[in-house]
Amino acid sequence: MLRGAKMLEIENLTVKYHDKEILKNINLKIEKGTIHALLGPNATGKSTLAKIIMGFPQYKIVSGSIRFEGEDITSLPMEERVKLGITMIFQDPPAIKNVKLKELLGKISKVPISEIVRKTKLNNVEELLDREVNVNFSGGEKKLSELLQILALKPKFLILDELDSGLDLVNLRKITFLIKDEFLNGETSLLIITHRGEILHFLEPDITHVMVDGEIVCSGDWRYVWKVITTEGYEKCRECRGRIPLFARRSPSEHSSN
Amino acid sequence: MQEDHQVNILPIEGVELLKITDAIKKYPWVREHVPKPVEGYFMWIKETVKIPFSGCFLIASPGVKQKPANLIVLEKDVSATLRTICAAKLPDLAGNHTGFTKIILKENSQLNIEHVHRWGKGDIVITSLSVFLHPYARLKYDYRSLESPRKLGIITKAELFDNASFSLTTAVDAKNSSITTKEIFSLTGVRSRGEIKLRFVGRDNSYVKALSKILGLGDEAVGHLDCQGLLLSNSSHIDLIPELVSRNKTVMLTHEASIGRISEDVLLYLRSRGLTEEEAINLIVTGFLTK
């Protein structure tokens, strides 16, 4: 599959949770090797969309479909989606008592653990491997644990759900650049969910979407979107709902030729 | 090794190893510890054995009833590690294993025992362990039942003299099984230390009951009970009944006990890493039983 080929296609997706409509008519197409970002106020449905792409079963898909590399995965169990190459970094992963990180990596990894450790080029990784997964981990350690797991899984499509939460700028930069080195090779696509601008600067997404009240209301160049949000807030997006065209909107191919 | 009722003994340097019936003829004092035995072994460890050595009880034929009575004696200042396996060769032999083992550790001796049970689903197994720890003796006993029989009963009684220590770990993965354990530690000696650590997993159609008691008698004796259950099915029960009894104001006895489940968040998280629900449960259960 060439860069630019469709990797993830979400069409007219409407989702309910406990009878409440939480995502409305979502349409999103992510091409191979591209980076998309998703911004939006708290509790607007961004992480829910990530979990639905992953296949978390507690949500009810009322209508629409999700396709991955042409295959309809709308009803596919989560572990099968992982086998296809879909993975995410969790905002706040749960603690798993009695299971050491190296044991989990040993179960899921497609490559030797030593190779994963070497790739991170970080000092405190070995010590982390012998600890129970996320038990008494700091914010930074949780992200490092997540990073090790995605390096183990070698996904084709990676969702970063608030990678920047709980990370100082220096560590965010380190981890982001590791992701860049490892995955931004034209093969892997990224969906970044964030509230902060730094990660947008570091990864420079091809397209940035704004989600408000469970709907994607606007898509365009991250610089322009970020400027609108930081100067006028999400209220502006809620009012506009994409009626005013964003200038400087770019396609993935335009981005790659820059 | 004993298969059904057939015993095979290999010599180990520093250890006198006999059939228990032969040991009684050779050493009449053995009868004081193991009255009227019909089968089993006598292990007299006279010198330190640096390499771990193994024992095995196997049910290999249908309907076999084993009644081993064993005596292990460690001489003063020696140490050893023993690995034993009790198992059924096939899962549906419906055997019966009723065992009794007495362990006597003389002054300043040290014994580590790793004991694994892997029985068939139709077996009935009752084992009793009686432990005497002389001053400064140390016993570490790790017992794991990885495939539980239809019925499993384990009784452990221990008496600890001055400065002796006993650390007992019992880990049982129960499915279609009725499990009863009873532990009674008497901390008789000054500064004796006893620790009981229990881990039970209750899968489908299982009932686990653990009665654990530490009795603090000797000056500055220390005892700790750590009982944890993981209940995986509504068709299972786990009852943990810890009991601490102190008869000396200088004794320190503590316990922690909990029965929980695997959280849905954890299962979903592991599935998001590509594990099936069954693989995720097994990963957590293995960790729970081995730590």
Coordinates of C-alpha atoms in Angstrom, one line a residue:
Chain A
M1 CA 0.0 0.0 0.0
L2 CA 1.4 3.4 -1.0
R3 CA 1.5 6.6 1.1
G4 CA -1.8 8.3 0.4
A5 CA -3.7 5.0 0.2
K6 CA -6.6 4.8 2.6
M7 CA -5.7 3.3 6.0
L8 CA -8.6 4.2 8.3
E9 CA -12.0 5.2 7.0
I10 CA -14.8 6.2 9.3
E11 CA -18.1 6.9 7.7
N12 CA -21.3 8.4 9.2
L13 CA -20.4 6.9 12.6
T14 CA -23.0 7.6 15.4
V15 CA -22.4 6.1 18.8
K16 CA -24.4 5.8 22.0
Y17 CA -23.2 5.1 25.5
H18 CA -26.0 4.3 28.0
D19 CA -28.6 5.6 25.6
K20 CA -26.9 8.9 25.2
E21 CA -25.6 9.9 21.8
I22 CA -21.9 10.7 22.3
L23 CA -20.6 10.7 18.8
K24 CA -22.6 12.1 15.9
N25 CA -22.1 11.3 12.2
I26 CA -18.3 11.1 12.4
N27 CA -16.5 11.1 9.0
L28 CA -12.8 10.7 9.0
K29 CA -10.4 9.4 6.4
I30 CA -6.7 8.8 7.4
E31 CA -4.3 7.9 4.7
K32 CA -1.2 5.7 5.1
G33 CA 1.8 7.5 6.5
T34 CA -0.1 10.7 7.5
I35 CA -0.5 12.4 10.8
H36 CA -3.9 13.6 12.0
A37 CA -4.6 15.6 15.2
L38 CA -7.9 15.9 17.0
L39 CA -8.5 18.8 19.3
G40 CA -11.5 19.7 21.3
P41 CA -12.8 20.7 24.7
N42 CA -12.9 18.3 27.6
A43 CA -15.5 15.5 27.5
T44 CA -16.3 16.2 23.9
G45 CA -15.7 12.6 22.7
K46 CA -12.1 12.5 21.5
S47 CA -11.0 9.7 23.7
T48 CA -14.2 7.9 23.1
L49 CA -13.5 8.0 19.3
A50 CA -10.1 6.6 20.0
K51 CA -11.6 3.7 22.1
I52 CA -14.2 3.0 19.4
I53 CA -11.5 2.8 16.8
M54 CA -9.6 0.4 19.1
G55 CA -12.8 -1.7 19.6
F56 CA -13.8 -1.1 23.3
P57 CA -17.0 -3.0 23.6
Q58 CA -19.0 -0.8 26.0
Y59 CA -20.1 1.6 23.3
K60 CA -23.1 1.0 21.0
I61 CA -22.5 1.8 17.3
V62 CA -25.9 3.0 16.1
S63 CA -24.9 3.6 12.5
G64 CA -21.9 4.0 10.2
S65 CA -18.8 2.0 9.7
I66 CA -15.1 1.8 10.4
R67 CA -12.8 0.3 7.7
F68 CA -9.1 -0.4 8.1
E69 CA -7.1 -1.0 5.0
G70 CA -10.3 -1.7 3.2
E71 CA -11.6 -4.3 5.7
D72 CA -14.8 -3.5 7.7
I73 CA -13.7 -3.7 11.3
T74 CA -16.9 -2.2 12.8
S75 CA -17.7 -5.4 14.7
L76 CA -14.2 -6.8 15.0
P77 CA -13.0 -7.7 18.5
M78 CA -10.3 -5.5 20.0
E79 CA -7.5 -8.1 20.0
E80 CA -8.2 -8.8 16.3
R81 CA -7.8 -5.1 15.5
V82 CA -4.5 -5.1 17.3
K83 CA -3.4 -8.0 15.1
L84 CA -4.3 -5.8 12.0
G85 CA -2.0 -3.1 13.4
I86 CA -4.2 -0.7 15.4
T87 CA -2.8 0.4 18.7
M88 CA -3.1 3.3 21.1
I89 CA -1.1 5.0 23.9
F90 CA -3.5 5.5 26.7
Q91 CA -4.0 8.8 28.6
D92 CA -4.2 7.1 32.0
P93 CA -3.5 3.3 31.7
P94 CA -4.7 1.1 34.6
A95 CA -2.3 -0.4 37.2
I96 CA -1.9 -4.2 36.7
K97 CA -0.8 -5.8 40.0
N98 CA 1.3 -8.9 40.0
V99 CA 2.3 -8.5 36.3
K100 CA 5.7 -7.1 35.6
L101 CA 6.2 -4.9 32.6
K102 CA 8.8 -7.3 31.1
E103 CA 6.3 -10.1 31.4
L104 CA 3.6 -8.1 29.5
L105 CA 6.2 -7.1 26.9
G106 CA 7.2 -10.8 26.6
K107 CA 3.6 -11.7 25.8
I108 CA 2.9 -9.1 23.2
S109 CA 6.2 -8.2 21.6
K110 CA 7.1 -9.0 18.0
V111 CA 10.7 -8.1 18.7
P112 CA 13.2 -9.0 21.5
I113 CA 12.8 -6.8 24.6
S114 CA 16.5 -5.9 24.5
E115 CA 15.9 -4.4 21.1
I116 CA 12.9 -2.3 22.4
V117 CA 15.0 -1.1 25.3
R118 CA 17.9 -0.1 23.0
K119 CA 15.5 1.8 20.8
T120 CA 14.3 4.0 23.6
K121 CA 17.9 5.3 24.4
L122 CA 16.7 6.2 27.9
N123 CA 18.4 5.4 31.2
N124 CA 15.6 4.2 33.5
V125 CA 14.0 1.6 31.3
E126 CA 15.6 -1.5 32.7
E127 CA 14.4 -0.6 36.2
L128 CA 10.9 -0.1 34.9
L129 CA 10.8 -3.5 33.3
D130 CA 11.0 -5.3 36.7
R131 CA 8.1 -3.3 38.2
E132 CA 4.4 -4.2 38.1
V133 CA 2.7 -2.5 35.1
N134 CA 1.7 1.1 36.1
V135 CA 1.7 0.3 39.8
N136 CA 3.0 3.5 41.5
F137 CA 4.3 4.7 38.2
S138 CA 4.8 8.5 37.8
G139 CA 3.1 10.2 34.9
G140 CA 6.4 10.0 32.9
E141 CA 6.9 6.3 33.8
K142 CA 3.4 5.5 32.6
K143 CA 4.1 7.1 29.2
L144 CA 7.4 5.3 29.0
S145 CA 5.7 2.0 29.7
E146 CA 3.1 2.8 26.9
L147 CA 5.9 3.7 24.6
L148 CA 7.7 0.4 25.2
Q149 CA 4.4 -1.4 24.5
I150 CA 3.8 0.3 21.2
L151 CA 7.4 -0.4 20.2
A152 CA 6.7 -4.0 21.0
L153 CA 3.6 -4.1 18.9
K154 CA 4.9 -2.2 15.9
P155 CA 1.5 -0.8 14.8
K156 CA 0.5 0.5 11.4
F157 CA -2.0 2.9 13.0
L158 CA -1.2 4.5 16.3
I159 CA -3.4 6.7 18.4
L160 CA -1.7 9.0 20.9
D161 CA -4.4 9.9 23.5
E162 CA -3.0 12.9 25.3
L163 CA 0.5 11.7 25.2
D164 CA 1.4 15.1 26.6
S165 CA -0.6 14.8 29.9
G166 CA 1.7 14.2 32.9
L167 CA 4.9 14.8 30.9
D168 CA 7.2 17.7 31.2
L169 CA 8.3 19.5 28.0
V170 CA 11.7 17.8 27.9
N171 CA 10.3 14.3 28.2
L172 CA 7.5 15.0 25.8
R173 CA 10.1 16.1 23.3
K174 CA 12.2 13.0 23.9
I175 CA 9.2 10.6 23.6
T176 CA 7.7 12.5 20.6
F177 CA 11.0 12.3 18.7
L178 CA 11.3 8.6 19.5
I179 CA 7.9 8.1 18.0
K180 CA 9.0 10.2 15.0
D181 CA 12.1 8.2 14.5
E182 CA 10.4 4.8 14.9
F183 CA 7.1 5.3 13.1
L184 CA 7.2 8.3 10.8
N185 CA 8.6 6.3 7.9
G186 CA 5.7 6.6 5.5
E187 CA 4.2 3.3 6.7
T188 CA 2.5 4.2 9.9
S189 CA -0.3 6.7 10.4
L190 CA -0.9 8.7 13.6
L191 CA -3.9 10.2 15.3
I192 CA -2.9 12.6 18.0
I193 CA -5.5 13.6 20.6
T194 CA -4.3 16.6 22.5
H195 CA -5.1 19.8 24.4
R196 CA -1.6 21.3 24.0
G197 CA 0.3 22.9 21.2
E198 CA 3.8 21.6 21.8
I199 CA 3.1 18.1 20.4
L200 CA 1.6 19.7 17.3
H201 CA 4.9 21.7 16.9
F202 CA 6.9 18.5 17.4
L203 CA 5.0 16.3 15.1
E204 CA 3.5 18.8 12.6
P205 CA 0.3 16.9 11.7
D206 CA -0.9 16.9 8.1
I207 CA -4.5 17.6 9.1
T208 CA -6.0 18.8 12.4
H209 CA -9.6 18.2 13.3
V210 CA -11.8 20.0 15.9
M211 CA -14.4 18.0 17.7
V212 CA -17.1 19.8 19.6
D213 CA -20.1 18.0 21.3
G214 CA -19.3 14.7 19.7
E215 CA -19.0 16.0 16.1
I216 CA -16.0 16.9 14.0
V217 CA -16.8 20.4 13.1
C218 CA -13.7 21.6 11.3
S219 CA -10.5 20.3 9.7
G220 CA -7.4 22.0 8.4
D221 CA -3.9 23.1 8.9
W222 CA -2.8 22.7 12.5
R223 CA -1.2 26.2 12.7
Y224 CA -4.4 27.9 11.7
V225 CA -6.6 25.7 13.9
W226 CA -4.4 26.2 16.9
K227 CA -4.4 30.0 16.3
V228 CA -8.2 30.1 16.2
I229 CA -8.5 28.0 19.3
T230 CA -6.0 29.8 21.3
T231 CA -7.3 33.3 20.4
E232 CA -11.0 32.7 20.2
G233 CA -11.6 29.4 22.0
Y234 CA -13.8 26.4 21.1
E235 CA -16.9 28.6 21.3
K236 CA -15.9 30.0 18.0
C237 CA -15.7 26.5 16.6
R238 CA -19.1 25.6 18.1
E239 CA -20.6 28.7 16.4
C240 CA -18.9 28.3 13.1
R241 CA -19.1 24.6 12.7
G242 CA -16.8 24.8 9.6
R243 CA -18.9 27.2 7.7
I244 CA -16.0 29.6 7.3
P245 CA -13.4 27.8 5.2
L246 CA -9.9 27.5 6.8
F247 CA -7.2 28.9 4.7
A248 CA -3.9 27.1 4.3
R249 CA -5.7 23.8 4.3
R250 CA -3.2 21.3 3.0
S251 CA -3.5 17.8 1.7
P252 CA -1.0 15.1 2.7
S253 CA 0.7 15.1 -0.7
E254 CA 1.2 18.9 -0.4
H255 CA 2.7 18.5 3.0
S256 CA 5.1 15.8 1.9
S257 CA 6.4 18.0 -0.9
N258 CA 7.2 20.9 1.5
Chain B
M1 CA 10.1 -41.5 43.1
Q2 CA 6.9 -43.5 43.7
E3 CA 4.6 -44.5 40.8
D4 CA 1.4 -45.9 42.1
H5 CA 3.0 -48.1 44.8
Q6 CA 6.3 -48.8 43.1
V7 CA 9.2 -47.0 44.7
N8 CA 12.5 -46.1 43.0
I9 CA 15.3 -44.5 45.0
L10 CA 18.5 -43.0 43.6
P11 CA 21.4 -42.3 46.0
I12 CA 22.3 -38.8 46.9
E13 CA 25.6 -38.0 48.5
G14 CA 25.1 -36.9 52.1
V15 CA 21.5 -38.1 52.3
E16 CA 20.3 -41.5 53.6
L17 CA 17.2 -42.3 51.6
L18 CA 15.1 -45.4 52.4
K19 CA 11.6 -46.7 52.0
I20 CA 9.8 -45.8 55.2
T21 CA 9.1 -49.4 55.9
D22 CA 12.8 -50.2 55.7
A23 CA 13.7 -47.2 57.8
I24 CA 11.5 -48.4 60.7
K25 CA 13.4 -51.7 60.7
K26 CA 16.8 -50.0 60.6
Y27 CA 15.9 -47.1 63.0
P28 CA 13.2 -48.0 65.5
W29 CA 13.0 -44.3 66.5
V30 CA 11.4 -43.5 63.1
R31 CA 8.2 -45.2 64.3
E32 CA 7.8 -42.4 67.0
H33 CA 7.4 -39.9 64.2
V34 CA 5.5 -42.0 61.6
P35 CA 3.4 -44.7 63.2
K36 CA 2.3 -47.7 61.1
P37 CA 3.4 -46.5 57.7
V38 CA 2.6 -48.7 54.7
E39 CA 4.5 -46.7 52.1
G40 CA 6.5 -43.5 51.7
Y41 CA 10.1 -42.5 52.2
F42 CA 12.6 -41.6 54.9
M43 CA 15.1 -38.9 54.1
W44 CA 17.9 -38.2 56.5
I45 CA 20.0 -35.3 55.3
K46 CA 23.3 -35.5 57.1
E47 CA 25.5 -33.2 55.1
T48 CA 24.8 -30.1 53.1
V49 CA 23.6 -30.8 49.6
K50 CA 24.5 -28.0 47.3
I51 CA 22.5 -29.1 44.3
P52 CA 18.7 -29.2 44.6
F53 CA 17.3 -32.8 44.5
S54 CA 13.9 -34.1 43.5
G55 CA 11.1 -36.3 44.7
C56 CA 8.0 -37.4 42.9
F57 CA 4.7 -39.1 43.7
L58 CA 2.8 -40.2 40.7
I59 CA -0.6 -41.8 40.2
A60 CA -0.4 -43.7 36.9
S61 CA -3.2 -46.2 37.1
P62 CA -7.0 -45.8 37.5
G63 CA -8.4 -45.9 41.0
V64 CA -5.0 -46.1 42.8
K65 CA -5.0 -45.3 46.5
Q66 CA -1.7 -44.0 47.8
K67 CA -1.1 -43.5 51.5
P68 CA 2.5 -42.3 51.8
A69 CA 4.0 -41.4 55.1
N70 CA 7.3 -39.6 54.9
L71 CA 9.9 -38.4 57.3
I72 CA 12.5 -35.8 56.5
V73 CA 15.2 -35.1 59.0
L74 CA 17.9 -32.4 58.6
E75 CA 20.9 -32.6 60.8
K76 CA 22.4 -29.7 62.7
D77 CA 24.0 -26.9 60.5
V78 CA 23.2 -28.5 57.1
S79 CA 21.2 -27.0 54.3
A80 CA 19.4 -28.5 51.3
T81 CA 16.8 -27.7 48.6
L82 CA 14.2 -30.2 47.7
R83 CA 11.9 -30.1 44.7
T84 CA 8.9 -32.4 44.8
I85 CA 6.1 -33.0 42.4
C86 CA 2.9 -34.9 43.1
A87 CA 0.9 -35.5 40.0
A88 CA -1.5 -37.7 38.1
K89 CA -0.2 -39.1 34.8
L90 CA -3.6 -38.7 33.2
P91 CA -6.4 -36.3 34.1
D92 CA -9.2 -38.9 34.6
L93 CA -7.6 -41.7 36.8
A94 CA -9.8 -40.9 39.8
G95 CA -7.0 -41.7 42.2
N96 CA -6.7 -41.1 45.9
H97 CA -3.6 -39.7 47.6
T98 CA -3.6 -39.3 51.3
G99 CA -0.2 -38.3 52.4
F100 CA 1.5 -37.4 55.7
T101 CA 5.0 -35.8 55.9
K102 CA 6.9 -34.9 59.0
I103 CA 9.8 -32.5 58.8
I104 CA 12.3 -32.1 61.6
L105 CA 15.0 -29.5 61.2
K106 CA 17.7 -29.7 63.8
E107 CA 19.6 -26.7 65.2
N108 CA 20.7 -24.1 62.6
S109 CA 19.7 -26.2 59.6
Q110 CA 18.0 -24.8 56.5
L111 CA 15.6 -26.4 54.1
N112 CA 14.0 -25.0 51.0
I113 CA 11.1 -27.0 49.5
E114 CA 9.4 -26.3 46.2
H115 CA 6.4 -28.5 46.0
V116 CA 4.1 -28.6 43.0
H117 CA 0.8 -30.5 42.7
R118 CA -0.7 -31.3 39.3
W119 CA -3.5 -33.7 39.8
G120 CA -6.3 -35.0 37.6
K121 CA -9.8 -33.6 37.8
G122 CA -11.2 -36.7 39.4
D123 CA -8.6 -37.2 42.1
I124 CA -9.0 -36.8 45.8
V125 CA -6.0 -35.5 47.7
I126 CA -5.4 -35.0 51.4
T127 CA -2.0 -34.0 52.6
S128 CA -0.8 -33.3 56.2
L129 CA 2.5 -31.7 57.0
S130 CA 3.9 -31.6 60.5
V131 CA 6.9 -29.4 61.1
F132 CA 9.3 -29.2 64.0
L133 CA 11.9 -26.4 63.8
H134 CA 14.7 -26.6 66.4
P135 CA 16.5 -23.4 67.5
Y136 CA 17.8 -21.3 64.5
A137 CA 16.4 -23.7 62.0
R138 CA 14.9 -22.2 58.8
L139 CA 12.3 -23.7 56.5
K140 CA 11.0 -22.1 53.4
Y141 CA 8.1 -24.1 51.8
D142 CA 6.6 -23.0 48.5
Y143 CA 3.5 -25.1 47.6
R144 CA 1.7 -24.6 44.3
S145 CA -1.4 -26.5 43.0
L146 CA -1.5 -25.6 39.4
E147 CA -4.2 -28.1 38.4
S148 CA -6.4 -28.9 41.3
P149 CA -8.1 -32.2 41.9
R150 CA -11.8 -32.7 42.6
K151 CA -11.0 -32.4 46.3
L152 CA -7.9 -31.1 48.0
G153 CA -7.2 -30.8 51.7
I154 CA -4.0 -29.5 53.1
I155 CA -3.2 -29.4 56.8
T156 CA 0.0 -27.8 58.0
K157 CA 1.0 -27.8 61.6
A158 CA 4.3 -26.3 62.8
E159 CA 6.1 -25.7 66.0
L160 CA 8.9 -23.2 66.1
F161 CA 11.5 -23.1 68.8
D162 CA 13.9 -20.3 69.7
N163 CA 14.9 -18.1 66.7
A164 CA 13.5 -20.6 64.2
S165 CA 11.7 -19.3 61.2
F166 CA 9.1 -20.8 58.8
S167 CA 7.9 -19.2 55.6
L168 CA 5.0 -21.0 54.0
T169 CA 3.5 -20.1 50.6
T170 CA 0.5 -21.9 49.3
A171 CA -0.9 -21.0 45.9
V172 CA -3.9 -22.8 44.5
D173 CA -5.6 -22.4 41.1
A174 CA -9.0 -24.0 41.7
K175 CA -11.4 -25.1 39.0
N176 CA -14.2 -27.6 39.5
S177 CA -12.6 -28.2 42.8
S178 CA -13.2 -28.1 46.6
I179 CA -10.1 -26.9 48.5
T180 CA -9.6 -26.7 52.2
T181 CA -6.4 -25.6 53.8
K182 CA -5.7 -25.4 57.5
E183 CA -2.5 -23.9 58.8
I184 CA -1.5 -23.8 62.5
F185 CA 1.8 -22.2 63.5
S186 CA 2.8 -22.3 67.1
L187 CA 5.5 -19.7 67.7
T188 CA 6.8 -21.4 70.9
G189 CA 10.3 -20.2 71.0
V190 CA 11.9 -16.8 71.8
R191 CA 12.1 -14.6 68.6
S192 CA 10.6 -17.4 66.5
R193 CA 9.2 -16.1 63.2
G194 CA 6.3 -17.5 61.2
E195 CA 4.9 -16.3 57.9
I196 CA 1.9 -17.8 56.1
K197 CA 1.2 -16.5 52.6
L198 CA -1.9 -17.9 50.8
R199 CA -3.0 -17.2 47.2
F200 CA -6.2 -18.7 45.9
V201 CA -7.8 -18.3 42.5
G202 CA -11.4 -19.4 42.2
R203 CA -12.4 -20.3 38.7
D204 CA -15.7 -22.0 37.7
N205 CA -17.4 -24.3 40.2
S206 CA -14.8 -24.1 43.0
Y207 CA -15.0 -23.7 46.7
V208 CA -12.0 -22.6 48.7
K209 CA -11.8 -22.4 52.5
A210 CA -8.7 -21.4 54.3
L211 CA -8.4 -21.5 58.1
S212 CA -5.1 -20.1 59.2
K213 CA -4.0 -19.6 62.7
I214 CA -0.8 -18.2 64.2
L215 CA -0.3 -18.7 67.9
G216 CA 2.2 -16.3 69.5
L217 CA 3.8 -17.8 72.7
G218 CA 7.5 -17.1 72.9
D219 CA 9.0 -13.8 73.8
E220 CA 9.3 -11.4 70.9
A221 CA 7.9 -13.9 68.5
V222 CA 6.7 -12.4 65.2
G223 CA 4.0 -13.8 63.0
H224 CA 2.4 -12.6 59.8
L225 CA -0.6 -13.9 57.8
D226 CA -1.1 -12.8 54.2
C227 CA -4.2 -14.3 52.6
Q228 CA -5.5 -13.2 49.2
G229 CA -8.1 -14.6 46.9
L230 CA -9.0 -13.8 43.3
L231 CA -12.6 -14.8 42.4
L232 CA -13.1 -15.2 38.7
S233 CA -16.6 -16.8 38.6
N234 CA -19.9 -16.4 40.3
S235 CA -20.1 -20.2 40.6
S236 CA -17.1 -20.1 43.0
H237 CA -16.7 -19.2 46.7
I238 CA -13.6 -18.2 48.6
D239 CA -13.7 -18.1 52.4
L240 CA -10.5 -16.8 54.1
I241 CA -10.5 -17.1 57.9
P242 CA -7.3 -15.8 59.5
E243 CA -6.9 -16.1 63.2
L244 CA -4.2 -14.5 65.4
V245 CA -3.8 -15.6 69.0
S246 CA -1.3 -14.0 71.3
R247 CA -0.4 -15.3 74.8
N248 CA 2.6 -13.0 75.3
K249 CA 2.7 -9.2 75.5
T250 CA 6.0 -9.1 73.6
V251 CA 4.6 -11.0 70.6
M252 CA 3.8 -9.2 67.3
L253 CA 1.2 -10.8 65.1
T254 CA -0.2 -9.1 61.9
H255 CA -2.4 -10.1 59.1
E256 CA -3.7 -8.8 55.7
A257 CA -6.5 -10.5 53.8
S258 CA -8.4 -9.6 50.7
I259 CA -10.6 -11.2 48.1
G260 CA -11.0 -9.4 44.8
R261 CA -11.7 -9.8 41.1
I262 CA -9.9 -8.7 37.9
S263 CA -11.1 -5.3 37.0
E264 CA -12.8 -4.8 33.6
D265 CA -10.5 -1.9 32.9
V266 CA -7.4 -4.1 33.2
L267 CA -8.9 -6.8 31.0
L268 CA -9.8 -4.3 28.3
Y269 CA -6.3 -2.7 28.5
L270 CA -4.6 -6.1 28.0
R271 CA -7.0 -6.9 25.1
S272 CA -6.0 -3.6 23.6
R273 CA -2.4 -5.0 23.6
G274 CA -3.6 -8.0 21.5
L275 CA -4.3 -10.6 24.2
T276 CA -7.5 -12.5 24.2
E277 CA -9.6 -12.3 27.4
E278 CA -8.4 -15.8 28.3
E279 CA -4.8 -14.9 27.7
A280 CA -5.2 -11.7 29.8
I281 CA -6.8 -13.6 32.7
N282 CA -4.1 -16.2 32.6
L283 CA -1.3 -13.6 32.6
I284 CA -2.9 -12.0 35.7
V285 CA -3.5 -15.3 37.5
T286 CA 0.0 -16.5 36.9
G287 CA 1.4 -13.3 38.4
F288 CA -1.0 -13.5 41.3
L289 CA 0.0 -17.1 42.1
T290 CA 3.7 -16.7 41.7
K291 CA 4.4 -13.4 43.5

